[in-house]
Amino acid sequence: MKYVFLTGTNRGLGQAVSQALTDSQIISITRSPVEETGNIYKSFQVSFTDTEELEDKLSDIYTSINPEEGDEIYLLNIAGSVNPVKSLANLGGQEMLDNYKINTLAPTLLIKGFVKHFQDFQGEKRIVTVSSGAAVNGIEGWGAYCSSKAAIDMVHDVLSKENKHQANNVKSAIFYPGVIDTGMQETIRSSDIEEFPNLDRFKEYKENDVLRDAKEVANALIKVVTLDDFGSDESYNVKDYI
Ligand SMILES: NC(=O)c1ccc[n+]([C@@H]2O[C@H](COP(=O)([O-])OP(=O)(O)OC[C@H]3O[C@@H](n4cnc5c(N)ncnc54)[C@H](OP(=O)(O)O)[C@@H]3O)[C@@H](O)[C@H]2O)c1
């Protein structure tokens, strides 16, 4: 059996991944409710801005399965937020912290729980976190998003080093998904041009059909996480798997 701990299951890329993983049992971790039907084996509800509650729930989340020899366990960190879209001069401390909690702290806590809880499980254990080109290229108005994604990239850098030198037996990588036609792009297109000077470029992505369908990106992500030599690269880009 393949068990997949998945965030963002209720919409966007996370939902498309969940729908495409028909051969897996999904353990869903979301803010919005998700029904335990079909391949959703268990669902946990918590807002990632409440890091204390998430940390308290880690034990329940990871004891919700009892993997046996031959089973595989994946953690796919997909949930994310681009908000607040504001120039640095207007960025509030709390909203920046909330963005960091969603994009950096929550996936890090989920990684920590996964690595620790399944330390003695000898089967296949894989972690993918969805990052963004914004982690490596600063974009005006995205001070919180760019820096929180850069931070999770660095957490993964550390993780892949720890995988090599500690007894984790975990394989992990970052996935760069390109631009996807999801709610996040709607949020971006509804930004204030004063705060986000690239607004017209992102509107053109939609008008010119540049945004990829979430199902296409989900299939690429699944191709990546199931590669025979998964983890031999520290990051994978959607364009190489379409
Ligand atoms: N769309 C793009 O063009 C694009 C480009 C590069 C990278 N990405 C990355 O791809 C991933 C998926 O994005 P998407 O396009 O699918 O975005 P989306 O459609 O906006 O979905 C975002 C998901 O994150 C969840 N989320 C947001 N705030 C949360 C919170 N406080 N606690 C728990 N969950 C929360 C949402 O849950 P709710 O429904 O409860 O809000 C939703 O399930 C993200 O990591 C994003 O940064 C997207």
PDB file of C-alpha atoms and ligand atoms in Angstrom:
ATOM      1  CA  MET A   1       0.000   0.000   0.000  1.00  0.00           C
ATOM      2  CA  LYS A   2       1.071   3.557  -0.724  1.00  0.00           C
ATOM      3  CA  TYR A   3       0.170   6.059   2.023  1.00  0.00           C
ATOM      4  CA  VAL A   4       0.327   9.737   1.065  1.00  0.00           C
ATOM      5  CA  PHE A   5       0.238  12.542   3.653  1.00  0.00           C
ATOM      6  CA  LEU A   6      -1.040  15.473   1.603  1.00  0.00           C
ATOM      7  CA  THR A   7      -1.686  19.167   2.285  1.00  0.00           C
ATOM      8  CA  GLY A   8      -3.908  21.425   0.175  1.00  0.00           C
ATOM      9  CA  THR A   9      -6.176  18.448  -0.680  1.00  0.00           C
ATOM     10  CA  ASN A  10      -9.338  20.552  -0.946  1.00  0.00           C
ATOM     11  CA  ARG A  11      -8.488  22.656  -4.022  1.00  0.00           C
ATOM     12  CA  GLY A  12      -5.905  23.661  -6.614  1.00  0.00           C
ATOM     13  CA  LEU A  13      -2.826  21.494  -7.184  1.00  0.00           C
ATOM     14  CA  GLY A  14      -3.345  19.507  -3.965  1.00  0.00           C
ATOM     15  CA  GLN A  15      -6.837  18.451  -5.032  1.00  0.00           C
ATOM     16  CA  ALA A  16      -5.605  17.478  -8.516  1.00  0.00           C
ATOM     17  CA  VAL A  17      -2.845  15.340  -6.953  1.00  0.00           C
ATOM     18  CA  SER A  18      -5.310  13.713  -4.583  1.00  0.00           C
ATOM     19  CA  GLN A  19      -7.680  12.889  -7.478  1.00  0.00           C
ATOM     20  CA  ALA A  20      -4.859  11.457  -9.591  1.00  0.00           C
ATOM     21  CA  LEU A  21      -3.477   9.218  -6.803  1.00  0.00           C
ATOM     22  CA  THR A  22      -6.151   6.572  -7.267  1.00  0.00           C
ATOM     23  CA  ASP A  23      -3.789   3.771  -6.159  1.00  0.00           C
ATOM     24  CA  SER A  24      -3.012   5.438  -2.804  1.00  0.00           C
ATOM     25  CA  GLN A  25      -4.536   6.023   0.601  1.00  0.00           C
ATOM     26  CA  ILE A  26      -4.493   9.768   1.287  1.00  0.00           C
ATOM     27  CA  ILE A  27      -4.090  11.239   4.745  1.00  0.00           C
ATOM     28  CA  SER A  28      -5.315  14.764   4.151  1.00  0.00           C
ATOM     29  CA  ILE A  29      -4.182  17.738   6.256  1.00  0.00           C
ATOM     30  CA  THR A  30      -6.105  20.895   5.384  1.00  0.00           C
ATOM     31  CA  ARG A  31      -7.625  24.056   6.798  1.00  0.00           C
ATOM     32  CA  SER A  32     -10.926  23.558   4.953  1.00  0.00           C
ATOM     33  CA  PRO A  33     -12.905  20.356   5.564  1.00  0.00           C
ATOM     34  CA  VAL A  34     -12.309  17.304   3.354  1.00  0.00           C
ATOM     35  CA  GLU A  35     -14.619  14.280   3.446  1.00  0.00           C
ATOM     36  CA  GLU A  36     -13.216  10.823   4.169  1.00  0.00           C
ATOM     37  CA  THR A  37     -14.498   9.204   0.966  1.00  0.00           C
ATOM     38  CA  GLY A  38     -12.886   7.470  -2.012  1.00  0.00           C
ATOM     39  CA  ASN A  39      -9.110   7.390  -1.572  1.00  0.00           C
ATOM     40  CA  ILE A  40      -9.210   9.831   1.387  1.00  0.00           C
ATOM     41  CA  TYR A  41      -8.316   7.405   4.171  1.00  0.00           C
ATOM     42  CA  LYS A  42      -8.129   9.999   6.961  1.00  0.00           C
ATOM     43  CA  SER A  43      -8.543  13.749   7.121  1.00  0.00           C
ATOM     44  CA  PHE A  44      -7.219  16.252   9.644  1.00  0.00           C
ATOM     45  CA  GLN A  45      -8.341  19.859   9.834  1.00  0.00           C
ATOM     46  CA  VAL A  46      -6.042  22.590  11.102  1.00  0.00           C
ATOM     47  CA  SER A  47      -5.055  26.053   9.915  1.00  0.00           C
ATOM     48  CA  PHE A  48      -1.326  26.238   9.309  1.00  0.00           C
ATOM     49  CA  THR A  49      -1.315  29.697  10.872  1.00  0.00           C
ATOM     50  CA  ASP A  50      -1.962  27.863  14.174  1.00  0.00           C
ATOM     51  CA  THR A  51       1.422  26.182  14.467  1.00  0.00           C
ATOM     52  CA  GLU A  52       0.776  25.104  18.069  1.00  0.00           C
ATOM     53  CA  GLU A  53      -2.322  23.151  17.043  1.00  0.00           C
ATOM     54  CA  LEU A  54      -0.498  21.648  14.064  1.00  0.00           C
ATOM     55  CA  GLU A  55       2.378  20.546  16.298  1.00  0.00           C
ATOM     56  CA  ASP A  56      -0.093  19.052  18.791  1.00  0.00           C
ATOM     57  CA  LYS A  57      -1.765  17.103  15.969  1.00  0.00           C
ATOM     58  CA  LEU A  58       1.457  15.656  14.516  1.00  0.00           C
ATOM     59  CA  SER A  59       1.260  12.532  16.656  1.00  0.00           C
ATOM     60  CA  ASP A  60      -2.398  11.849  15.669  1.00  0.00           C
ATOM     61  CA  ILE A  61      -1.563  12.486  12.007  1.00  0.00           C
ATOM     62  CA  TYR A  62       1.360  10.085  11.868  1.00  0.00           C
ATOM     63  CA  THR A  63      -0.109   7.374  14.097  1.00  0.00           C
ATOM     64  CA  SER A  64      -3.179   7.265  11.815  1.00  0.00           C
ATOM     65  CA  ILE A  65      -1.446   4.597   9.710  1.00  0.00           C
ATOM     66  CA  ASN A  66       0.349   1.371  10.566  1.00  0.00           C
ATOM     67  CA  PRO A  67       2.600   0.712   7.596  1.00  0.00           C
ATOM     68  CA  GLU A  68       3.770  -2.845   7.027  1.00  0.00           C
ATOM     69  CA  GLU A  69       6.771  -4.248   5.212  1.00  0.00           C
ATOM     70  CA  GLY A  70       6.511  -3.403   1.512  1.00  0.00           C
ATOM     71  CA  ASP A  71       4.326  -0.323   2.077  1.00  0.00           C
ATOM     72  CA  GLU A  72       5.487   3.094   0.891  1.00  0.00           C
ATOM     73  CA  ILE A  73       4.950   6.404   2.700  1.00  0.00           C
ATOM     74  CA  TYR A  74       5.008   9.814   1.059  1.00  0.00           C
ATOM     75  CA  LEU A  75       4.619  13.352   2.412  1.00  0.00           C
ATOM     76  CA  LEU A  76       3.561  15.915  -0.199  1.00  0.00           C
ATOM     77  CA  ASN A  77       3.626  19.495   1.109  1.00  0.00           C
ATOM     78  CA  ILE A  78       1.476  21.355  -1.426  1.00  0.00           C
ATOM     79  CA  ALA A  79      -0.571  23.969   0.499  1.00  0.00           C
ATOM     80  CA  GLY A  80       0.711  27.514   0.168  1.00  0.00           C
ATOM     81  CA  SER A  81      -0.271  31.148   0.153  1.00  0.00           C
ATOM     82  CA  VAL A  82       0.943  34.145  -1.870  1.00  0.00           C
ATOM     83  CA  ASN A  83      -0.647  36.659   0.512  1.00  0.00           C
ATOM     84  CA  PRO A  84       0.031  39.382   1.497  1.00  0.00           C
ATOM     85  CA  VAL A  85       0.817  40.892  -1.926  1.00  0.00           C
ATOM     86  CA  LYS A  86       2.274  44.184  -0.703  1.00  0.00           C
ATOM     87  CA  SER A  87       5.412  46.217  -1.195  1.00  0.00           C
ATOM     88  CA  LEU A  88       7.866  45.976   1.707  1.00  0.00           C
ATOM     89  CA  ALA A  89       6.923  49.503   2.799  1.00  0.00           C
ATOM     90  CA  ASN A  90       3.349  48.348   3.459  1.00  0.00           C
ATOM     91  CA  LEU A  91       3.957  44.829   4.763  1.00  0.00           C
ATOM     92  CA  GLY A  92       2.549  44.124   8.245  1.00  0.00           C
ATOM     93  CA  GLY A  93       4.470  41.930  10.689  1.00  0.00           C
ATOM     94  CA  GLN A  94       1.586  39.598  11.544  1.00  0.00           C
ATOM     95  CA  GLU A  95       0.538  38.963   7.931  1.00  0.00           C
ATOM     96  CA  MET A  96       4.151  38.251   7.029  1.00  0.00           C
ATOM     97  CA  LEU A  97       4.418  35.845   9.947  1.00  0.00           C
ATOM     98  CA  ASP A  98       1.207  34.080   8.849  1.00  0.00           C
ATOM     99  CA  ASN A  99       2.667  33.616   5.357  1.00  0.00           C
ATOM    100  CA  TYR A 100       5.840  32.138   6.887  1.00  0.00           C
ATOM    101  CA  LYS A 101       3.750  29.806   9.034  1.00  0.00           C
ATOM    102  CA  ILE A 102       1.885  28.477   5.980  1.00  0.00           C
ATOM    103  CA  ASN A 103       4.788  28.290   3.514  1.00  0.00           C
ATOM    104  CA  THR A 104       7.742  27.511   5.781  1.00  0.00           C
ATOM    105  CA  LEU A 105       6.851  26.482   9.314  1.00  0.00           C
ATOM    106  CA  ALA A 106       3.943  24.089   8.613  1.00  0.00           C
ATOM    107  CA  PRO A 107       5.797  22.055   5.961  1.00  0.00           C
ATOM    108  CA  THR A 108       8.860  21.980   8.235  1.00  0.00           C
ATOM    109  CA  LEU A 109       6.803  20.667  11.176  1.00  0.00           C
ATOM    110  CA  LEU A 110       5.211  18.047   8.923  1.00  0.00           C
ATOM    111  CA  ILE A 111       8.686  17.000   7.728  1.00  0.00           C
ATOM    112  CA  LYS A 112       9.911  16.828  11.327  1.00  0.00           C
ATOM    113  CA  GLY A 113       6.948  14.651  12.371  1.00  0.00           C
ATOM    114  CA  PHE A 114       7.352  12.377   9.345  1.00  0.00           C
ATOM    115  CA  VAL A 115      11.097  11.856   9.816  1.00  0.00           C
ATOM    116  CA  LYS A 116      10.803  11.277  13.558  1.00  0.00           C
ATOM    117  CA  HIS A 117       7.703   9.107  13.641  1.00  0.00           C
ATOM    118  CA  PHE A 118       8.780   6.741  10.853  1.00  0.00           C
ATOM    119  CA  GLN A 119      12.448   6.516  11.917  1.00  0.00           C
ATOM    120  CA  ASP A 120      12.189   2.745  12.444  1.00  0.00           C
ATOM    121  CA  PHE A 121      10.164   2.045   9.293  1.00  0.00           C
ATOM    122  CA  GLN A 122      12.548   0.472   6.797  1.00  0.00           C
ATOM    123  CA  GLY A 123      10.332   0.829   3.700  1.00  0.00           C
ATOM    124  CA  GLU A 124      10.320   3.580   1.080  1.00  0.00           C
ATOM    125  CA  LYS A 125       9.838   7.089   2.558  1.00  0.00           C
ATOM    126  CA  ARG A 126       9.672  10.108   0.277  1.00  0.00           C
ATOM    127  CA  ILE A 127       9.019  13.815   0.816  1.00  0.00           C
ATOM    128  CA  VAL A 128       8.211  16.450  -1.818  1.00  0.00           C
ATOM    129  CA  THR A 129       7.568  20.099  -1.016  1.00  0.00           C
ATOM    130  CA  VAL A 130       6.148  22.370  -3.722  1.00  0.00           C
ATOM    131  CA  SER A 131       8.174  25.556  -3.994  1.00  0.00           C
ATOM    132  CA  SER A 132       8.132  28.328  -6.591  1.00  0.00           C
ATOM    133  CA  GLY A 133      10.408  30.131  -9.022  1.00  0.00           C
ATOM    134  CA  ALA A 134       9.757  33.056  -6.638  1.00  0.00           C
ATOM    135  CA  ALA A 135      12.098  31.323  -4.157  1.00  0.00           C
ATOM    136  CA  VAL A 136      15.048  32.110  -6.395  1.00  0.00           C
ATOM    137  CA  ASN A 137      13.869  35.276  -8.216  1.00  0.00           C
ATOM    138  CA  GLY A 138      12.595  38.200  -6.158  1.00  0.00           C
ATOM    139  CA  ILE A 139       9.331  39.741  -7.405  1.00  0.00           C
ATOM    140  CA  GLU A 140       8.111  43.189  -6.327  1.00  0.00           C
ATOM    141  CA  GLY A 141       5.172  42.899  -3.928  1.00  0.00           C
ATOM    142  CA  TRP A 142       6.004  39.294  -3.007  1.00  0.00           C
ATOM    143  CA  GLY A 143       8.439  39.957  -0.141  1.00  0.00           C
ATOM    144  CA  ALA A 144       6.691  37.452   2.124  1.00  0.00           C
ATOM    145  CA  TYR A 145       6.087  34.783  -0.540  1.00  0.00           C
ATOM    146  CA  CYS A 146       9.567  34.889  -2.124  1.00  0.00           C
ATOM    147  CA  SER A 147      11.348  34.746   1.215  1.00  0.00           C
ATOM    148  CA  SER A 148       9.134  32.038   2.761  1.00  0.00           C
ATOM    149  CA  LYS A 149       9.596  29.842  -0.330  1.00  0.00           C
ATOM    150  CA  ALA A 150      13.364  30.507  -0.274  1.00  0.00           C
ATOM    151  CA  ALA A 151      13.342  29.427   3.376  1.00  0.00           C
ATOM    152  CA  ILE A 152      11.561  26.120   2.672  1.00  0.00           C
ATOM    153  CA  ASP A 153      14.038  25.466  -0.157  1.00  0.00           C
ATOM    154  CA  MET A 154      16.824  25.836   2.406  1.00  0.00           C
ATOM    155  CA  VAL A 155      15.045  23.557   4.891  1.00  0.00           C
ATOM    156  CA  HIS A 156      15.070  20.944   2.104  1.00  0.00           C
ATOM    157  CA  ASP A 157      18.746  21.554   1.456  1.00  0.00           C
ATOM    158  CA  VAL A 158      19.415  20.727   5.105  1.00  0.00           C
ATOM    159  CA  LEU A 159      17.028  17.748   4.970  1.00  0.00           C
ATOM    160  CA  SER A 160      18.774  16.197   1.986  1.00  0.00           C
ATOM    161  CA  LYS A 161      22.116  16.530   3.793  1.00  0.00           C
ATOM    162  CA  GLU A 162      20.634  14.979   6.942  1.00  0.00           C
ATOM    163  CA  ASN A 163      19.181  12.165   4.819  1.00  0.00           C
ATOM    164  CA  LYS A 164      22.690  11.290   3.684  1.00  0.00           C
ATOM    165  CA  HIS A 165      24.386  11.386   7.075  1.00  0.00           C
ATOM    166  CA  GLN A 166      21.706  10.369   9.547  1.00  0.00           C
ATOM    167  CA  ALA A 167      19.691   7.187   9.808  1.00  0.00           C
ATOM    168  CA  ASN A 168      16.515   8.788   8.388  1.00  0.00           C
ATOM    169  CA  ASN A 169      16.313   6.562   5.332  1.00  0.00           C
ATOM    170  CA  VAL A 170      14.195   9.343   3.753  1.00  0.00           C
ATOM    171  CA  LYS A 171      14.422  10.611   0.162  1.00  0.00           C
ATOM    172  CA  SER A 172      13.319  14.183  -0.455  1.00  0.00           C
ATOM    173  CA  ALA A 173      13.130  16.938  -3.060  1.00  0.00           C
ATOM    174  CA  ILE A 174      11.655  20.312  -3.929  1.00  0.00           C
ATOM    175  CA  PHE A 175       9.250  20.536  -6.904  1.00  0.00           C
ATOM    176  CA  TYR A 176       8.950  23.715  -9.008  1.00  0.00           C
ATOM    177  CA  PRO A 177       5.447  23.630 -10.568  1.00  0.00           C
ATOM    178  CA  GLY A 178       5.563  26.606 -12.971  1.00  0.00           C
ATOM    179  CA  VAL A 179       2.427  28.730 -13.324  1.00  0.00           C
ATOM    180  CA  ILE A 180      -0.812  26.805 -12.691  1.00  0.00           C
ATOM    181  CA  ASP A 181      -4.416  27.787 -13.366  1.00  0.00           C
ATOM    182  CA  THR A 182      -5.631  27.717  -9.750  1.00  0.00           C
ATOM    183  CA  GLY A 183      -7.110  29.997  -7.120  1.00  0.00           C
ATOM    184  CA  MET A 184      -3.637  31.313  -6.355  1.00  0.00           C
ATOM    185  CA  GLN A 185      -3.438  32.865  -9.829  1.00  0.00           C
ATOM    186  CA  GLU A 186      -6.896  34.427  -9.293  1.00  0.00           C
ATOM    187  CA  THR A 187      -5.558  35.959  -6.077  1.00  0.00           C
ATOM    188  CA  ILE A 188      -2.537  37.288  -7.967  1.00  0.00           C
ATOM    189  CA  ARG A 189      -4.722  38.778 -10.734  1.00  0.00           C
ATOM    190  CA  SER A 190      -6.863  40.557  -8.135  1.00  0.00           C
ATOM    191  CA  SER A 191      -3.804  42.293  -6.610  1.00  0.00           C
ATOM    192  CA  ASP A 192      -3.427  46.051  -6.488  1.00  0.00           C
ATOM    193  CA  ILE A 193      -1.109  47.230  -9.292  1.00  0.00           C
ATOM    194  CA  GLU A 194       0.356  49.808  -6.894  1.00  0.00           C
ATOM    195  CA  GLU A 195       1.616  46.937  -4.744  1.00  0.00           C
ATOM    196  CA  PHE A 196       2.286  44.498  -7.582  1.00  0.00           C
ATOM    197  CA  PRO A 197       3.708  46.162 -10.716  1.00  0.00           C
ATOM    198  CA  ASN A 198       3.788  42.805 -12.615  1.00  0.00           C
ATOM    199  CA  LEU A 199      -0.018  42.595 -12.569  1.00  0.00           C
ATOM    200  CA  ASP A 200      -0.469  42.909 -16.354  1.00  0.00           C
ATOM    201  CA  ARG A 201       2.050  40.122 -17.041  1.00  0.00           C
ATOM    202  CA  PHE A 202       0.045  37.733 -14.861  1.00  0.00           C
ATOM    203  CA  LYS A 203      -3.245  38.813 -16.475  1.00  0.00           C
ATOM    204  CA  GLU A 204      -1.662  38.036 -19.864  1.00  0.00           C
ATOM    205  CA  TYR A 205      -0.677  34.545 -18.652  1.00  0.00           C
ATOM    206  CA  LYS A 206      -4.386  33.834 -18.230  1.00  0.00           C
ATOM    207  CA  GLU A 207      -5.497  35.566 -21.440  1.00  0.00           C
ATOM    208  CA  ASN A 208      -2.798  33.828 -23.511  1.00  0.00           C
ATOM    209  CA  ASP A 209      -3.424  30.394 -21.980  1.00  0.00           C
ATOM    210  CA  VAL A 210       0.067  30.168 -20.521  1.00  0.00           C
ATOM    211  CA  LEU A 211      -1.120  28.771 -17.177  1.00  0.00           C
ATOM    212  CA  ARG A 212      -0.908  24.980 -16.939  1.00  0.00           C
ATOM    213  CA  ASP A 213      -3.895  22.895 -15.955  1.00  0.00           C
ATOM    214  CA  ALA A 214      -3.599  21.618 -12.358  1.00  0.00           C
ATOM    215  CA  LYS A 215      -4.164  18.019 -13.567  1.00  0.00           C
ATOM    216  CA  GLU A 216      -1.175  18.239 -15.921  1.00  0.00           C
ATOM    217  CA  VAL A 217       1.066  19.568 -13.136  1.00  0.00           C
ATOM    218  CA  ALA A 218      -0.290  16.942 -10.700  1.00  0.00           C
ATOM    219  CA  ASN A 219       0.657  14.161 -13.136  1.00  0.00           C
ATOM    220  CA  ALA A 220       4.162  15.627 -13.470  1.00  0.00           C
ATOM    221  CA  LEU A 221       4.544  15.793  -9.674  1.00  0.00           C
ATOM    222  CA  ILE A 222       3.407  12.168  -9.328  1.00  0.00           C
ATOM    223  CA  LYS A 223       5.855  11.147 -12.067  1.00  0.00           C
ATOM    224  CA  VAL A 224       8.631  12.833 -10.057  1.00  0.00           C
ATOM    225  CA  VAL A 225       7.829  11.343  -6.658  1.00  0.00           C
ATOM    226  CA  THR A 226       7.575   7.837  -8.137  1.00  0.00           C
ATOM    227  CA  LEU A 227      10.861   8.008 -10.105  1.00  0.00           C
ATOM    228  CA  ASP A 228      13.084   4.971  -9.511  1.00  0.00           C
ATOM    229  CA  ASP A 229      15.961   7.278  -8.631  1.00  0.00           C
ATOM    230  CA  PHE A 230      13.836   9.875  -6.805  1.00  0.00           C
ATOM    231  CA  GLY A 231      15.982  11.957  -4.467  1.00  0.00           C
ATOM    232  CA  SER A 232      19.095  11.766  -6.617  1.00  0.00           C
ATOM    233  CA  ASP A 233      18.323  15.408  -7.514  1.00  0.00           C
ATOM    234  CA  GLU A 234      17.512  17.963  -4.809  1.00  0.00           C
ATOM    235  CA  SER A 235      14.869  19.661  -6.986  1.00  0.00           C
ATOM    236  CA  TYR A 236      12.704  18.870 -10.001  1.00  0.00           C
ATOM    237  CA  ASN A 237      11.056  21.252 -12.467  1.00  0.00           C
ATOM    238  CA  VAL A 238       7.627  20.600 -13.984  1.00  0.00           C
ATOM    239  CA  LYS A 239       8.847  21.416 -17.501  1.00  0.00           C
ATOM    240  CA  ASP A 240      11.053  18.318 -17.504  1.00  0.00           C
ATOM    241  CA  TYR A 241       8.142  15.992 -16.673  1.00  0.00           C
ATOM    242  CA  ILE A 242       5.296  17.224 -18.931  1.00  0.00           C
TER     243      ILE A 242
HETATM  244  N1  LIG B   1      -0.604  28.516  -8.887  1.00  0.00           N
HETATM  245  C1  LIG B   1       0.615  28.833  -9.308  1.00  0.00           C
HETATM  246  O1  LIG B   1       0.813  29.429 -10.391  1.00  0.00           O
HETATM  247  C2  LIG B   1       1.813  28.438  -8.499  1.00  0.00           C
HETATM  248  C3  LIG B   1       3.074  28.796  -8.965  1.00  0.00           C
HETATM  249  C4  LIG B   1       4.203  28.425  -8.243  1.00  0.00           C
HETATM  250  C5  LIG B   1       4.060  27.716  -7.059  1.00  0.00           C
HETATM  251  N2  LIG B   1       2.810  27.403  -6.614  1.00  0.00           N
HETATM  252  C6  LIG B   1       2.725  26.642  -5.365  1.00  0.00           C
HETATM  253  O2  LIG B   1       1.913  25.495  -5.580  1.00  0.00           O
HETATM  254  C7  LIG B   1       1.265  25.117  -4.359  1.00  0.00           C
HETATM  255  C8  LIG B   1      -0.215  24.906  -4.615  1.00  0.00           C
HETATM  256  O3  LIG B   1      -0.782  26.155  -4.951  1.00  0.00           O
HETATM  257  P1  LIG B   1      -2.181  26.272  -5.714  1.00  0.00           P
HETATM  258  O4  LIG B   1      -1.894  26.964  -6.971  1.00  0.00           O
HETATM  259  O5  LIG B   1      -2.872  24.960  -5.713  1.00  0.00           O
HETATM  260  O6  LIG B   1      -2.897  27.296  -4.726  1.00  0.00           O
HETATM  261  P2  LIG B   1      -4.434  27.442  -4.300  1.00  0.00           P
HETATM  262  O7  LIG B   1      -5.328  26.971  -5.373  1.00  0.00           O
HETATM  263  O8  LIG B   1      -4.555  28.840  -3.824  1.00  0.00           O
HETATM  264  O9  LIG B   1      -4.554  26.419  -3.078  1.00  0.00           O
HETATM  265  C9  LIG B   1      -3.848  26.689  -1.904  1.00  0.00           C
HETATM  266  C10 LIG B   1      -4.056  25.570  -0.916  1.00  0.00           C
HETATM  267  O10 LIG B   1      -3.314  25.930   0.265  1.00  0.00           O
HETATM  268  C11 LIG B   1      -4.214  25.878   1.377  1.00  0.00           C
HETATM  269  N3  LIG B   1      -3.935  26.846   2.432  1.00  0.00           N
HETATM  270  C12 LIG B   1      -3.875  28.204   2.308  1.00  0.00           C
HETATM  271  N4  LIG B   1      -3.768  28.762   3.527  1.00  0.00           N
HETATM  272  C13 LIG B   1      -3.758  27.724   4.427  1.00  0.00           C
HETATM  273  C14 LIG B   1      -3.699  27.651   5.840  1.00  0.00           C
HETATM  274  N5  LIG B   1      -3.650  28.751   6.617  1.00  0.00           N
HETATM  275  N6  LIG B   1      -3.701  26.433   6.434  1.00  0.00           N
HETATM  276  C15 LIG B   1      -3.771  25.297   5.688  1.00  0.00           C
HETATM  277  N7  LIG B   1      -3.879  25.305   4.342  1.00  0.00           N
HETATM  278  C16 LIG B   1      -3.865  26.513   3.724  1.00  0.00           C
HETATM  279  C17 LIG B   1      -5.586  26.202   0.773  1.00  0.00           C
HETATM  280  O11 LIG B   1      -6.602  25.809   1.679  1.00  0.00           O
HETATM  281  P3  LIG B   1      -7.965  26.695   1.856  1.00  0.00           P
HETATM  282  O12 LIG B   1      -8.884  26.260   0.768  1.00  0.00           O
HETATM  283  O13 LIG B   1      -8.445  26.340   3.224  1.00  0.00           O
HETATM  284  O14 LIG B   1      -7.565  28.145   1.721  1.00  0.00           O
HETATM  285  C18 LIG B   1      -5.525  25.399  -0.513  1.00  0.00           C
HETATM  286  O15 LIG B   1      -5.819  24.052  -0.267  1.00  0.00           O
HETATM  287  C19 LIG B   1       1.587  26.228  -3.358  1.00  0.00           C
HETATM  288  O16 LIG B   1       2.632  25.813  -2.516  1.00  0.00           O
HETATM  289  C20 LIG B   1       2.047  27.389  -4.241  1.00  0.00           C
HETATM  290  O17 LIG B   1       2.907  28.251  -3.561  1.00  0.00           O
HETATM  291  C21 LIG B   1       1.694  27.738  -7.294  1.00  0.00           C
END
